[in-house]
Coordinates of C-alpha atoms in Angstrom, one line a residue:
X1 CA 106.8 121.1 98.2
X2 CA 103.4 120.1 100.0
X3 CA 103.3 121.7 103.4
X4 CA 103.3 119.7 106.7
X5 CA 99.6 120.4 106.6
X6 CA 99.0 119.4 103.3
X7 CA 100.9 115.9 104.2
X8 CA 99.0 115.4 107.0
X9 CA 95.5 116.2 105.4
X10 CA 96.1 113.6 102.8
X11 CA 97.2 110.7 105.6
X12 CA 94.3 111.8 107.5
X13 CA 91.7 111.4 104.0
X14 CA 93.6 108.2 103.3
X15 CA 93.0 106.6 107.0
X16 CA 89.6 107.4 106.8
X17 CA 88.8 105.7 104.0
X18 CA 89.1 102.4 105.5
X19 CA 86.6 102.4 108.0
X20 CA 83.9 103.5 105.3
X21 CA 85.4 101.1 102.8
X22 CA 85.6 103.7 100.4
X23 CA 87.8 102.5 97.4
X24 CA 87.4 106.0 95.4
X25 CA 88.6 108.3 98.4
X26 CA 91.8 105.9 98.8
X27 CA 92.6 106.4 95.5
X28 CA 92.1 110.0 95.6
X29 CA 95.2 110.3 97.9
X30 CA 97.2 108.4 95.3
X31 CA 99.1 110.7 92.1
X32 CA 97.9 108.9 89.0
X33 CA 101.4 107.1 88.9
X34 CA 102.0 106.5 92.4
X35 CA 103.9 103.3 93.4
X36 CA 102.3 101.3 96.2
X37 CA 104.9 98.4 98.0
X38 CA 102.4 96.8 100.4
X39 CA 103.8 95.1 102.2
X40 CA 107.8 95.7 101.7
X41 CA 109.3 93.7 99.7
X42 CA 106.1 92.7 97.6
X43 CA 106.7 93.7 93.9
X44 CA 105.4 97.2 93.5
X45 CA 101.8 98.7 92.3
X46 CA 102.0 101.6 90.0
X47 CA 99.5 103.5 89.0
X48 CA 95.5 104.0 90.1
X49 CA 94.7 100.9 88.3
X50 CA 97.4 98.3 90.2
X51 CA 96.3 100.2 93.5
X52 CA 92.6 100.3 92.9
X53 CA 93.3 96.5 92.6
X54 CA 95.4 96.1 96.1
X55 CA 92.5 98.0 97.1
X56 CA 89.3 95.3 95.8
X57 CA 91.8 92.6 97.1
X58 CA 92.3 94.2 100.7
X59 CA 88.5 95.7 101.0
X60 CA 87.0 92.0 100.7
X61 CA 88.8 90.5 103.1
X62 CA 86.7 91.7 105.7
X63 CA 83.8 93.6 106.6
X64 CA 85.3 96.5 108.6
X65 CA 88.4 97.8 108.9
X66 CA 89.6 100.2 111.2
X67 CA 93.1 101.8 111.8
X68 CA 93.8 102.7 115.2
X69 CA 96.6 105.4 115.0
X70 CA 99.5 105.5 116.8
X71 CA 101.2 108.4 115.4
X72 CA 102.3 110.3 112.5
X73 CA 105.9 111.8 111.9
X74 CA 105.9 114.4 109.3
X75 CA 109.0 115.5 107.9
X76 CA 109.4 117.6 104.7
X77 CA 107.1 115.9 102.4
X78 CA 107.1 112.8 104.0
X79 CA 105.0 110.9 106.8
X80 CA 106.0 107.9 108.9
X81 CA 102.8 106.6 110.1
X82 CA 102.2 104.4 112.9
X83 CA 99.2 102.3 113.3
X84 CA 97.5 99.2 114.0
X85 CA 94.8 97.8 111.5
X86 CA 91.2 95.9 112.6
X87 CA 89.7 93.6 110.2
X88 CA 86.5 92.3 111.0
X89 CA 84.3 89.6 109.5
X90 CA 81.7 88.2 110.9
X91 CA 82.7 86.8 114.5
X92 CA 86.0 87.3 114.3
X93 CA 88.8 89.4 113.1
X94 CA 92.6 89.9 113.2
X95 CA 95.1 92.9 114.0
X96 CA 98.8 94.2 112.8
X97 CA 100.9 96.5 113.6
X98 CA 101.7 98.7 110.5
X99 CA 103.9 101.8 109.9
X100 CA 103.5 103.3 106.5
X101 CA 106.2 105.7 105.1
X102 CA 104.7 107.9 102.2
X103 CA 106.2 110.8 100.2
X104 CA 103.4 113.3 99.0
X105 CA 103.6 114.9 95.9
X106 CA 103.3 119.1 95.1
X107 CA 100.1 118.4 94.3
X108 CA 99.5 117.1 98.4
X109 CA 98.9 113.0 96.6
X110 CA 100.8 110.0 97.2
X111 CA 103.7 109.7 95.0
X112 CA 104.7 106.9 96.7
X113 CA 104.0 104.6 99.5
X114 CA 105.9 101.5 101.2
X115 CA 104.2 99.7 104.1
X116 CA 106.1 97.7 106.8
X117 CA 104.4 94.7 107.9
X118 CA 105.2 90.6 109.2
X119 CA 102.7 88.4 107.5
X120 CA 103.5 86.4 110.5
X121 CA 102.7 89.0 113.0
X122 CA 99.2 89.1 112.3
X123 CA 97.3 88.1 115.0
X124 CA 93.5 87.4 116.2
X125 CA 91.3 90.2 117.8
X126 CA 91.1 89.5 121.7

């Protein structure tokens, strides 16, 4: 079993990558045959492919993104992460509150991640 460290480590890596839009260190925090439900109840991705997919889909919606975090709940090998995301394009942009529950593998990678998230919470930047 990953230690809390070793759970947190792989959060922290995967938060990150958003800001720098950096598609292969997301999917570095993801076990080759990791299932991705973003947002719950969408049908799953499994597997580096589907999510490197979610991931060209999410990344060219906007020019920047940046998670704010709340906070992050590890317990065992799992993490409840609280935070908002910040997409930007050009003038404008829009926010939503997310909490993300992942399991990490022994190897300290996503075996699995399920996101919780309204569609019809998103809202504009102020």
């Amino acid at each position: 079993m990953p230690t809390p460290d070793q759970v947190r480590a792989v959060v922290d890596d995967y938060l990150a990558s958003f800001p720098n839009k950096d598609r292969d260190a997301f999917l570095a925090c993801f076990a080759d045959d990791a299932e991705q439900v973003d947002p719950v109840p969408s049908p799953p991705n499994v597997g580096k492919e589907a999510i490197g997919q979610f991931w060209d889909n999410v990344a060219g919606m906007a020019d920047e993104m940046e998670p704010k975090l709340d906070r992050v709940h590890v317990c065992g090998n799992q993490a409840a992460v609280v935070f908002t995301m910040y997409a930007r394009s050009g003038e404008g942009g829009s926010m939503i509150d997310i909490v993300d529950i992942f399991e990490v593998n022994d190897d300290g990678k996503f075996a699995s991640l399920h996101a919780y998230w309204d569609p019809t919470e998103i809202r504009p930047i102020s």
